[in-house]
Coordinates of C-alpha atoms and ligand atoms in Angstrom, one line a residue:
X1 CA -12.4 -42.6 -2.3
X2 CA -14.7 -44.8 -4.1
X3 CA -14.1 -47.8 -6.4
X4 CA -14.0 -47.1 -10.1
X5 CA -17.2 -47.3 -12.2
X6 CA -17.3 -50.5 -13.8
X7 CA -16.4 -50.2 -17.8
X8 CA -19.8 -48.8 -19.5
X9 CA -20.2 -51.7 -21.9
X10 CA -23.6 -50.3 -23.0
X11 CA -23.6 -47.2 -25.9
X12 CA -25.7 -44.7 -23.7
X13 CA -27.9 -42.2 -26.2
X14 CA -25.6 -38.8 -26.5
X15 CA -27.1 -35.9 -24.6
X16 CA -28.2 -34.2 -27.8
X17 CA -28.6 -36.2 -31.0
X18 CA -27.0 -33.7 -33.4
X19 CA -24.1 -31.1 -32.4
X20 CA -26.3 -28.4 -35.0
X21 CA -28.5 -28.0 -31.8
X22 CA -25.6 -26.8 -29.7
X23 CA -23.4 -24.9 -31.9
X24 CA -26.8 -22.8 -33.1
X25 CA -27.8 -22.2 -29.7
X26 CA -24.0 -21.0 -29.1
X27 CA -24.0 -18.8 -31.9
X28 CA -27.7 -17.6 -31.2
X29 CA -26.9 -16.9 -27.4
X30 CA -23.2 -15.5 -27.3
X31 CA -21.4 -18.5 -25.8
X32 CA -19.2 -18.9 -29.3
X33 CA -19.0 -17.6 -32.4
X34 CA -16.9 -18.1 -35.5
X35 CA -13.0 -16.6 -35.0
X36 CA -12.7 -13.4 -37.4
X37 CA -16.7 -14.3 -39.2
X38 CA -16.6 -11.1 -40.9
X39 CA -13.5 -12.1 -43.0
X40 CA -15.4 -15.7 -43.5
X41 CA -14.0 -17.4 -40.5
X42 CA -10.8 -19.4 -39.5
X43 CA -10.4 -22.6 -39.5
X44 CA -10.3 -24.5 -36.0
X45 CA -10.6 -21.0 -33.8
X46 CA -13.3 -19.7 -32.0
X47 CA -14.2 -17.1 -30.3
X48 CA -15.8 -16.9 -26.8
X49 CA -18.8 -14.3 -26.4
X50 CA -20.1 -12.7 -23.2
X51 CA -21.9 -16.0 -22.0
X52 CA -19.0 -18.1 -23.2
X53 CA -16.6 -16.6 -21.7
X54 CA -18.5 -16.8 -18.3
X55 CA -19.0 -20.6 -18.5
X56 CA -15.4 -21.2 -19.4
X57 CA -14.1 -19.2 -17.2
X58 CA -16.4 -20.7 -14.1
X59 CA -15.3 -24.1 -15.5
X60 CA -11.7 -23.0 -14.8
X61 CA -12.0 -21.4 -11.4
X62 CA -14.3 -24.9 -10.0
X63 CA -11.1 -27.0 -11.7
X64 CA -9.0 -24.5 -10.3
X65 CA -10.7 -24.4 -6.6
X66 CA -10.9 -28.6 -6.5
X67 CA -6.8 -29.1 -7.5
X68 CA -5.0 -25.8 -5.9
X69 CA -7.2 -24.0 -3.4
X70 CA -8.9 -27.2 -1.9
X71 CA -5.5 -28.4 -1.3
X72 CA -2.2 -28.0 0.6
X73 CA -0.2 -30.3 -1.9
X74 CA -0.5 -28.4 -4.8
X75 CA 0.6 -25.1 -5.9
X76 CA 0.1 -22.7 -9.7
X77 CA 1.7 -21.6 -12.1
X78 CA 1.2 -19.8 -15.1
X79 CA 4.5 -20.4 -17.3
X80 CA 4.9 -18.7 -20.7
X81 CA 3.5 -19.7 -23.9
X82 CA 6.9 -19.5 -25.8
X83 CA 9.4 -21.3 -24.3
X84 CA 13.2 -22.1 -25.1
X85 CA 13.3 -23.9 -28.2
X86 CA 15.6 -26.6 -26.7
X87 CA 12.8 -27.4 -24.5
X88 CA 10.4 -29.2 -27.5
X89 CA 13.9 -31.0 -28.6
X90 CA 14.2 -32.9 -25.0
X91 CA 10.8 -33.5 -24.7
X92 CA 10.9 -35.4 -27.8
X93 CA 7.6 -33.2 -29.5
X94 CA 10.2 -32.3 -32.3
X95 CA 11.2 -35.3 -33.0
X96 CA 7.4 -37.4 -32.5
X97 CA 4.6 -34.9 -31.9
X98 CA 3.0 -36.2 -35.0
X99 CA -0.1 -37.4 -36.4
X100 CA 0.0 -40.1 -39.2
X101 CA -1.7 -37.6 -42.4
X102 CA -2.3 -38.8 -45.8
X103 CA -2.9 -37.0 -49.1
X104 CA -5.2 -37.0 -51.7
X105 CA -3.5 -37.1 -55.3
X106 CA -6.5 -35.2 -57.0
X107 CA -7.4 -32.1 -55.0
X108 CA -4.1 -32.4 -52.4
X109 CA -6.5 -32.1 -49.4
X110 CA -5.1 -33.8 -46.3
X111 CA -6.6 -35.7 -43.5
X112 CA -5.3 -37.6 -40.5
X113 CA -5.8 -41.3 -41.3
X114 CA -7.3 -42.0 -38.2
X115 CA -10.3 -40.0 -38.8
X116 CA -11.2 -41.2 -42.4
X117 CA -14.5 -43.8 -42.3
X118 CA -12.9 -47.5 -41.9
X119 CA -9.5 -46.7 -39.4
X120 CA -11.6 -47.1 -36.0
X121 CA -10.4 -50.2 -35.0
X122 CA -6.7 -49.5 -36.3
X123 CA -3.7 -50.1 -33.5
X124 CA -1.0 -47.4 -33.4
X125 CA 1.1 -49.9 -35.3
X126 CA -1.4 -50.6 -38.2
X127 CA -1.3 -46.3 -38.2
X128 CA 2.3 -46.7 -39.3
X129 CA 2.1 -49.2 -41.6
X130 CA 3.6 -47.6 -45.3
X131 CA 1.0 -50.1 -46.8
X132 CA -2.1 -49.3 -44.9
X133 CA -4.2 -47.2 -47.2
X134 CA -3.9 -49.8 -49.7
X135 CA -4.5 -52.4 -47.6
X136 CA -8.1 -51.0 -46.4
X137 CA -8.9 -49.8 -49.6
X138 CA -9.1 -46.4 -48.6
X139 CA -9.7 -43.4 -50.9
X140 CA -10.3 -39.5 -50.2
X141 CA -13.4 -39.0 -48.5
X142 CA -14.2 -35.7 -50.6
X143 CA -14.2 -36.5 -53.8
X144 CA -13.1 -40.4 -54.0
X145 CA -9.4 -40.0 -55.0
X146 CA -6.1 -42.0 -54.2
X147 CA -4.6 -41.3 -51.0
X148 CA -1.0 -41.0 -49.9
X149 CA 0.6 -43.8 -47.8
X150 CA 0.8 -42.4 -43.9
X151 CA 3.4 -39.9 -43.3
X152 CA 3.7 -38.3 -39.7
X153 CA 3.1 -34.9 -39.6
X154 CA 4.4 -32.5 -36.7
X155 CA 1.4 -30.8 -34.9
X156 CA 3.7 -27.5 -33.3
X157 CA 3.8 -24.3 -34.4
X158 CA 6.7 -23.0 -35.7
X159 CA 7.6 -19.1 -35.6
X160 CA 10.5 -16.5 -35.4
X161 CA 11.6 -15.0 -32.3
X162 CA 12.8 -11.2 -32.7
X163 CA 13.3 -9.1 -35.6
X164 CA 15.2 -11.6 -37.8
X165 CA 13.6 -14.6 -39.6
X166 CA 15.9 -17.3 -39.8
X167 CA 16.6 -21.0 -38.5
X168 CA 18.4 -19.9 -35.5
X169 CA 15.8 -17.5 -34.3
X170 CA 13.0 -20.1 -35.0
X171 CA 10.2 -21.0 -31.9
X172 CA 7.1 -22.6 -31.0
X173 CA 4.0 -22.1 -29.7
X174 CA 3.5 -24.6 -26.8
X175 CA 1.8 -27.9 -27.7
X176 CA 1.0 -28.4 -24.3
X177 CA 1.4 -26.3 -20.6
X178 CA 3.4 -29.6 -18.9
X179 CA 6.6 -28.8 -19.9
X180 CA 6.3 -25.2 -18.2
X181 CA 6.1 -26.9 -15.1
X182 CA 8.4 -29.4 -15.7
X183 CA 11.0 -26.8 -16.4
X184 CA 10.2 -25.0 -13.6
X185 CA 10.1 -27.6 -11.0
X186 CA 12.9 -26.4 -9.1
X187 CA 11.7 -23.0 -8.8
X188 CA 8.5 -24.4 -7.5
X189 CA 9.7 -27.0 -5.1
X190 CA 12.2 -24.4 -3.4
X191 CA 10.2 -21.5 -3.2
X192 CA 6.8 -23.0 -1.9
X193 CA 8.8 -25.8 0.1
X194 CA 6.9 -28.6 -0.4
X195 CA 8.0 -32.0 -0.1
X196 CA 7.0 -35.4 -2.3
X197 CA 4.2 -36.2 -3.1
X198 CA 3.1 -32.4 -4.7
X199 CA 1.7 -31.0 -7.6
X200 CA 2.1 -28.0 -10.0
X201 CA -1.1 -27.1 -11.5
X202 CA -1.7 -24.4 -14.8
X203 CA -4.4 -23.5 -16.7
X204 CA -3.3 -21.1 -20.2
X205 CA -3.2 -21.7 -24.0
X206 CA -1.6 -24.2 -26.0
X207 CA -1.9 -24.7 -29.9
X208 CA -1.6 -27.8 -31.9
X209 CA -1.4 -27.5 -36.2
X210 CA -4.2 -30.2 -36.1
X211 CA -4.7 -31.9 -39.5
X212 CA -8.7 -33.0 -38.9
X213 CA -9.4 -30.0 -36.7
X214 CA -13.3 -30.1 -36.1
X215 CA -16.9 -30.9 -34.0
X216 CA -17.0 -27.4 -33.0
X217 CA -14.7 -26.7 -29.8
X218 CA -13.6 -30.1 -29.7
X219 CA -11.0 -30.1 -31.1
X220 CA -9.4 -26.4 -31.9
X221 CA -5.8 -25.2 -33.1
X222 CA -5.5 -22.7 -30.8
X223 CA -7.3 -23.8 -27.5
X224 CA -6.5 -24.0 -23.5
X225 CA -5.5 -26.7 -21.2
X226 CA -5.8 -27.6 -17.6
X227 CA -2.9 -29.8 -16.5
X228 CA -1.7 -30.7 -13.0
X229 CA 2.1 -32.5 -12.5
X230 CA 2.2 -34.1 -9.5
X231 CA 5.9 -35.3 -8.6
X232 CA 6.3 -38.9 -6.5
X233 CA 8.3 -41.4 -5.6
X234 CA 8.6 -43.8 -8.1
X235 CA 7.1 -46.7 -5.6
X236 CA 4.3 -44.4 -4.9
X237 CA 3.5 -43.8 -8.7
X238 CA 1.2 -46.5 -9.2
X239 CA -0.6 -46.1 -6.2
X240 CA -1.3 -42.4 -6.9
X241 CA -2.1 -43.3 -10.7
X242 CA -5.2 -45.2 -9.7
X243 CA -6.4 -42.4 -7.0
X244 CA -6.4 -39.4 -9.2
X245 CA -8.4 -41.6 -11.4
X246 CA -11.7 -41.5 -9.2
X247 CA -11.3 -38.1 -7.9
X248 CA -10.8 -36.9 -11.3
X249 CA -14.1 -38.5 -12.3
X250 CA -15.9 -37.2 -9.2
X251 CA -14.6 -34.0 -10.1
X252 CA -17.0 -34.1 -13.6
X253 CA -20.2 -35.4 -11.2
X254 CA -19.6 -32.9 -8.6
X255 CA -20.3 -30.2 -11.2
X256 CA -23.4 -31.8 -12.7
X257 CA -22.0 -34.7 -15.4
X258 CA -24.4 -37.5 -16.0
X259 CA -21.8 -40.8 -15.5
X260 CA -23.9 -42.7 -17.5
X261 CA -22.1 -40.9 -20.9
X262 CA -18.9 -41.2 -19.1
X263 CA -16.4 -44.2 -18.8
X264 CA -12.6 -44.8 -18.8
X265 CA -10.6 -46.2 -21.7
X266 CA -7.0 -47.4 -20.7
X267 CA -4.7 -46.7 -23.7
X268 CA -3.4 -49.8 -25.2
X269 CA 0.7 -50.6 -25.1
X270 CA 1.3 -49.1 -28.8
X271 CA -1.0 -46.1 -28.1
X272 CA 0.7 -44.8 -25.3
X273 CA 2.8 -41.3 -25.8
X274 CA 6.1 -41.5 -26.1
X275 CA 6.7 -40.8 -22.5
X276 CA 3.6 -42.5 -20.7
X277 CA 4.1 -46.2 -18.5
X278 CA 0.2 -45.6 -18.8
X279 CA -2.7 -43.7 -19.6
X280 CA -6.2 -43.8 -18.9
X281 CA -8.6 -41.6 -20.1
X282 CA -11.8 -40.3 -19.0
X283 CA -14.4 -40.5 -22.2
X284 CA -17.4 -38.7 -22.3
X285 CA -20.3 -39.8 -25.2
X286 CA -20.3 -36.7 -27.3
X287 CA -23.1 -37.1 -30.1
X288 CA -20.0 -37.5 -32.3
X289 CA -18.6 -40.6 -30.2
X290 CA -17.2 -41.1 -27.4
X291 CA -13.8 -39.0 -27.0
X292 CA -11.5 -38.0 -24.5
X293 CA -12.5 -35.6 -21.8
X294 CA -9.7 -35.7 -19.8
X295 CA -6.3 -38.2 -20.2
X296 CA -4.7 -39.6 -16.9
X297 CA -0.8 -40.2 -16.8
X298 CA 1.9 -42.0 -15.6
X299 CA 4.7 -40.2 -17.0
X300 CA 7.8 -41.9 -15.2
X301 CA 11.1 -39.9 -14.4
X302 CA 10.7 -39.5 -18.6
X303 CA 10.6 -35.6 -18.3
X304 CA 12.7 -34.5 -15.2
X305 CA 15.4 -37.1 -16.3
X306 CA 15.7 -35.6 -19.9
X307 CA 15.5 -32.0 -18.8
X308 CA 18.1 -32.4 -16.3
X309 CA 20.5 -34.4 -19.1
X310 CA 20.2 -32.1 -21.6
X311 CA 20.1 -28.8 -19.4
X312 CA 22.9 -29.5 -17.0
X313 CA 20.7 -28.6 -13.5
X314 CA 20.4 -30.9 -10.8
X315 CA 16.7 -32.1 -11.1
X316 CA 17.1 -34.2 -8.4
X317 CA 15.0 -34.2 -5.1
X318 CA 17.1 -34.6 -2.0
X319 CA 14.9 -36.7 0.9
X320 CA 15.9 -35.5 4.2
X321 CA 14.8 -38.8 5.5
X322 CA 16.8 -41.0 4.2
X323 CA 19.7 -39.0 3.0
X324 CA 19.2 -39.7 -0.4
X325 CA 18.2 -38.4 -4.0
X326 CA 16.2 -39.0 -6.9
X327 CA 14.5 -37.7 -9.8
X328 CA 10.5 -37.9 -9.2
X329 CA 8.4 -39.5 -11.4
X330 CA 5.3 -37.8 -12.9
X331 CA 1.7 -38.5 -12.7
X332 CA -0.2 -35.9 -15.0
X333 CA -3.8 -34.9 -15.2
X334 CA -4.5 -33.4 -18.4
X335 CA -8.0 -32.1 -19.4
X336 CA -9.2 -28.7 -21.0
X337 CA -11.6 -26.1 -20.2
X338 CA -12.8 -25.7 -23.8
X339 CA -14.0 -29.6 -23.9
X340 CA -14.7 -29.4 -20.9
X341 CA -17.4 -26.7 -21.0
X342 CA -18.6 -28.3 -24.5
X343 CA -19.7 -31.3 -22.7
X344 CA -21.7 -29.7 -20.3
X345 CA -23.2 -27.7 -22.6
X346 CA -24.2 -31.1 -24.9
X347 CA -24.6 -32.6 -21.1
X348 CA -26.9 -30.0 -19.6
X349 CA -29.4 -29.1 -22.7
X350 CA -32.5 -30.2 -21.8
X351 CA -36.0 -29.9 -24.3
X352 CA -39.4 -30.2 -22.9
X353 CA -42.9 -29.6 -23.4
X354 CA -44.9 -27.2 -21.2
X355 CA -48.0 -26.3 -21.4
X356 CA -48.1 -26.7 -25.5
X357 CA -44.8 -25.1 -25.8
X358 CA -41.5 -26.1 -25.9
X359 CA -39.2 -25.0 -23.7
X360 CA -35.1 -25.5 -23.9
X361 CA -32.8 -24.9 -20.8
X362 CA -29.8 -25.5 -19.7
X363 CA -29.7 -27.4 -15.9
X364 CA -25.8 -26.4 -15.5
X365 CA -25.1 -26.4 -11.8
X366 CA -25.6 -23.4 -10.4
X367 CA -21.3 -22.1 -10.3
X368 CA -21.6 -23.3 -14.0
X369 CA -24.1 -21.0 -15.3
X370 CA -22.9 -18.1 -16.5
X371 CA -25.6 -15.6 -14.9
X372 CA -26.6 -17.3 -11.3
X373 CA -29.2 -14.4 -11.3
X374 CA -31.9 -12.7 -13.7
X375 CA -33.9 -10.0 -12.2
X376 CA -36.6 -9.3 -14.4
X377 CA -39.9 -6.3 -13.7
X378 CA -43.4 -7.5 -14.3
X379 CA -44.1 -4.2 -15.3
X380 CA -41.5 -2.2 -16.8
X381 CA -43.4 1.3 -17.1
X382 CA -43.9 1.3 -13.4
X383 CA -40.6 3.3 -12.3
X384 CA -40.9 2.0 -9.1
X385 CA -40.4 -1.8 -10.1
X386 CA -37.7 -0.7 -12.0
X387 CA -35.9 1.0 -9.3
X388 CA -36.8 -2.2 -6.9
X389 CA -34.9 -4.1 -9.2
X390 CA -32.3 -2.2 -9.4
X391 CA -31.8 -2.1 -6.2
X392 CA -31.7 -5.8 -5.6
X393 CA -29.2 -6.0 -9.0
X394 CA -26.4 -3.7 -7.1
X395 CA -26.5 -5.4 -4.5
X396 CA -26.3 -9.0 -5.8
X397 CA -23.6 -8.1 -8.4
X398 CA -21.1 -7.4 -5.2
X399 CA -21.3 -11.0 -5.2
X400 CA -22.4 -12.9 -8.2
X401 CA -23.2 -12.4 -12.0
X402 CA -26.6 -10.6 -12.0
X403 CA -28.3 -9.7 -15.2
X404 CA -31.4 -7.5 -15.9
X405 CA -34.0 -7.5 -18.5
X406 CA -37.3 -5.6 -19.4
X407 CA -37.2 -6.4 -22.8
X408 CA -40.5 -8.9 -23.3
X409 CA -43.4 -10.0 -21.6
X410 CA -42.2 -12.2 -18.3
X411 CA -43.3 -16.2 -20.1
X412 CA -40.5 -14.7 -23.1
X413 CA -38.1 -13.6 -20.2
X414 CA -38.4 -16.9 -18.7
X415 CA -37.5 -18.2 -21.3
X416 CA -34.5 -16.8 -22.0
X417 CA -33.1 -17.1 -18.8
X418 CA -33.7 -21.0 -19.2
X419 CA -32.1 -21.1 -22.3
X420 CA -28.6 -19.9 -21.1
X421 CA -29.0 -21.7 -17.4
X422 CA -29.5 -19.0 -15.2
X423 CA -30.9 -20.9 -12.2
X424 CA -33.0 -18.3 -10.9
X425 CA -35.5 -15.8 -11.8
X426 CA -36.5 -12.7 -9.3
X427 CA -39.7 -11.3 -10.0
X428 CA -40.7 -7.4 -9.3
X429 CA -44.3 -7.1 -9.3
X430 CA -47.4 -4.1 -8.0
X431 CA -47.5 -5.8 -5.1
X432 CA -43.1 -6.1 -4.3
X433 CA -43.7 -2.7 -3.8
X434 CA -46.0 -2.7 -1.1
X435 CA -44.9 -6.1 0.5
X436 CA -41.3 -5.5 -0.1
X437 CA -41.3 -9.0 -1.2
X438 CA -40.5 -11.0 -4.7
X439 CA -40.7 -14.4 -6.2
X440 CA -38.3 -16.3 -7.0
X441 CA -38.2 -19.3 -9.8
X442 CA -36.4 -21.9 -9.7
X443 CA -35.3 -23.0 -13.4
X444 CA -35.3 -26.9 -13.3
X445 CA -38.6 -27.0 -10.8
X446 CA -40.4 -24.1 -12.3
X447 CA -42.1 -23.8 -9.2
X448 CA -41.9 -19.9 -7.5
X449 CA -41.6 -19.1 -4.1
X450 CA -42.0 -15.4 -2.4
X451 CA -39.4 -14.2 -0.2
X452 CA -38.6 -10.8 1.2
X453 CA -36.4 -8.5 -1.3
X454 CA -33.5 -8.2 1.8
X455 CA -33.3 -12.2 1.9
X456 CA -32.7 -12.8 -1.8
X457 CA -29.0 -12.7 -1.6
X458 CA -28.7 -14.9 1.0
X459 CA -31.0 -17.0 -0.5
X460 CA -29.2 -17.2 -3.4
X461 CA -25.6 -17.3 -1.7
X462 CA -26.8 -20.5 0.3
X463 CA -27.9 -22.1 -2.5
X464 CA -25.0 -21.3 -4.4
X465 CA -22.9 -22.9 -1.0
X466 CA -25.1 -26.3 -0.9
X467 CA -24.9 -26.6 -4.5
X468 CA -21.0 -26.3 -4.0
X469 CA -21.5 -29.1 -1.4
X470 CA -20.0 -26.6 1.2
Ligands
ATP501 P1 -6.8 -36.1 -28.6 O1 -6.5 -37.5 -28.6 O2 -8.2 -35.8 -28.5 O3 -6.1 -35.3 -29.8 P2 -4.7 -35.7 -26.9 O4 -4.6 -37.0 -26.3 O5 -3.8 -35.2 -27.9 O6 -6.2 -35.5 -27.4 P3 -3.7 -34.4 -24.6 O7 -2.4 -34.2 -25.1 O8 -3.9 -35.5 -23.5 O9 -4.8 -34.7 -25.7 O10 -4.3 -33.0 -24.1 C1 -5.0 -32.9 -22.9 C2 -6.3 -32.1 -23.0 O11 -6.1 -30.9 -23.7 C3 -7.4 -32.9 -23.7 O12 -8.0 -33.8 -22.8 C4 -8.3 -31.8 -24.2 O13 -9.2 -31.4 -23.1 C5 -7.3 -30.7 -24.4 N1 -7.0 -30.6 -25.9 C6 -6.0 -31.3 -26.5 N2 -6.1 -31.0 -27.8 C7 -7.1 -30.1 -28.0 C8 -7.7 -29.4 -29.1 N3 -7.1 -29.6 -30.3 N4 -8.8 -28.6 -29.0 C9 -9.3 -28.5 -27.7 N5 -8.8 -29.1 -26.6 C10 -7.7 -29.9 -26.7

């Protein structure tokens, strides 16, 4: 494993200057669109579209493939979203999953205080400080008016369970998938029979009631996570702490990330969670600021010890080798595939010139893109380039996500395909159908080479395989 990157103490320039870029080329391409538009639009949702969903969905199987298939000491689950109510009350998110919100006395809009203009610097104490908006002077940022003092407001969900709405029946949506595998640690260990150190591992939905939801997919109400528990000894939580740090970061550089907009931020003592001994988080320069990508925890026996008080099962883990038992400590790694494909979309947009045009791509690694494929005719009228084609699509979509398109002259199909980061281009032309071969283009190159039509899936499978570093 290699060292950690030494603290960027420089402000790289964000991948894209303004977010507008992005979230129009989302909208304009089908990667996200607006939750419920027709209505007007929700607040804080979106929806994924046919690109979108590929990308997201790719970013989840390489995160799934690196932490559970790639490796014999962790294992998946895929727990519910509602859970038993108790659960939220031992984890402590009734009592402190809250964000410190203030109010505006004219038009009663709230905001969390860290996000107005002038609270970047403040400390976790400062946020809880009664006297705080009056001692920065601070005043609504809509229309100038006094503010609230701080009061913490609880980010969950809160619904009915069955047919009868009252306190008893009352529920949440999960904040977060952890505690699914927390509660379900037993289960897990007994059933897959593995031994300390091991992890549980879950990708699903969680929602949070955020009060400054916002910057597009960054930060959403109803989004999905990708956490991994990994249960230790607690003299082996430290150590294991600071290795999931670099392989987490690799992780991001394996799949394309330019480190130079990436660093690690250790949360200061008053900022940790509740339950965290310490947290590091991997930031990435978003043109909004740079914002956590991905937080790294050391959790303690703060979870197993409080689910085995308050629900009366043995948490413990018996070691066989010495005779002895314990409850595990956790180390967490927490990111979501929601940021996670944000930033390399920001990360990946490239604008160039060419030939007195512009042209806009996408260089996501190849098992990013959400087509790895575009077969396109040079001619469409020509029946027999059509069929050539569609002969080479059936037989690439056994294997990967192959699109077609006649619908504008080749440059315009081009670009197209750069614009969503399909990495390659196969070509049909008059003379495919005497040679039996076709070009292929490469999208960051540009350049073309001609191969037979029978080699272009394994041309495109051993691409796909180097690109994977396998
Ligand atoms: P933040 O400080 O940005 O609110 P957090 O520290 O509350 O995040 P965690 O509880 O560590 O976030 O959540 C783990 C991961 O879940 C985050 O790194 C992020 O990828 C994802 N996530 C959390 N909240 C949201 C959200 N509102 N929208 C989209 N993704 C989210």
């Amino acid at each position: 494993m290699t060292a950690l990157p030494a603290p960027a103490d420089h402000d790289p320039a964000p991948a894209v200057a303004g977010l507008d870029t992005i979230v129009s080329l989302a909208k304009r391409r089908g990667f996200v669109f607006p939750s419920s538009e027709i209505y007007g639009g929700i607040n804080a949702v979106w929806d994924y579209g046919p690109l979108g969903v590929e990308l997201k969905n790719n970013v989840k199987r390489a995160w799934w493939r690196a932490m559970v298939q790639e490796r014999d000491d962790i294992v998946g689950l895929d727990a519910g979203i509602l859970m038993h109510p108790e659960v939220w009350v031992t984890s402590g998110h009734v009592e402190s999953f809250t964000d410190p919100m203030v109010e505006c006395a004219n038009d009663k809009r709230r905001f969390r205080l860290d996000e107005l203009p002038g609270t970047e610097e403040l400390t976790e104490t400062e946020k809880r400080d009664p006297g705080i908006v009056e001692k920065l002077g601070l005043k609504c940022p809509v229309d100038g008016g006094p503010l609230s003092p701080p009061r913490r407001f609880n980010l969950m969900f809160r619904t009915y369970m069955g047919p009868v709405e009252e306190e008893a029946a009352a529920i949440y949506l999960r904040p977060e998938t952890a505690q699914g595998s927390y509660v379900n640690f037993k289960n897990v260990r007994e059933t897959s029979r593995k031994k300390l150190p091991f992890g549980i591992a879950q990708i699903g939905k969680s929602f949070r009631n955020e009060i400054s939801p916002g910057n597009f997919v960054f930060r959403m109400r109803e989004f999905e996570q990708m956490e991994m528990q990994y249960f230790v000894r607690s003299e082996d939580a430290a150590r294991i702490f600071d290795e999931w740090l670099p392989r987490r970061w690799e992780w991001y550089l394996r799949y394309g990330a330019n480190q130079e907009r990436m660093r690690f931020r250790e949360h200061a003592p008053d900022e940790l969670a509740h339950y965290a001994k310490k947290a590091i988080d991997i930031e990435y320069r978003f043109p909004f600021g740079w914002k956590e990508l991905e937080g790294i925890h050391n959790r303690g026996d703060w979870d197993l010890s409080r689910h085995q008080a308050a629900s009366g099962e043995n948490l413990e883990y018996f070691d066989a080798a010495t005779n002895g038992s314990f409850v595990p400590w956790i180390v967490e790694t927490a990111g979501g595939p929601d940021r996670c494909a944000f930033m390399f979309l920001i990360d990946s947009y490239r604008e160039e010139e060419v030939k007195g045009e512009r042209r806009v791509s996408l260089a996501l690694h190849p098992e990013l893109a959400p087509y790895k494929v575009a077969v396109l005719p040079l001619l469409k009228k020509r029946p027999e380039i059509v069929e050539m084609c569609q002969r080479i699509v059936s037989d690439l979509r056994r294997d990967v996500m192959t699109v077609y398109d006649d619908t504008a002259s080749i440059g315009k199909l081009y670009r197209r395909q750069d614009e969503i980061g399909t990495p390659w281009c196969v070509t049909v032309d008059v003379d495919s159908l005497e040679d039996g071969a076709v070009t292929v283009r490469d999208r960051d190159s540009m350049t073309q080479e001609r191969i037979s039509a029978d080699q272009v899936k394994r041309f495109v499978l051993d691409r796909l395989a180097t690109a994977r570093g396998g």
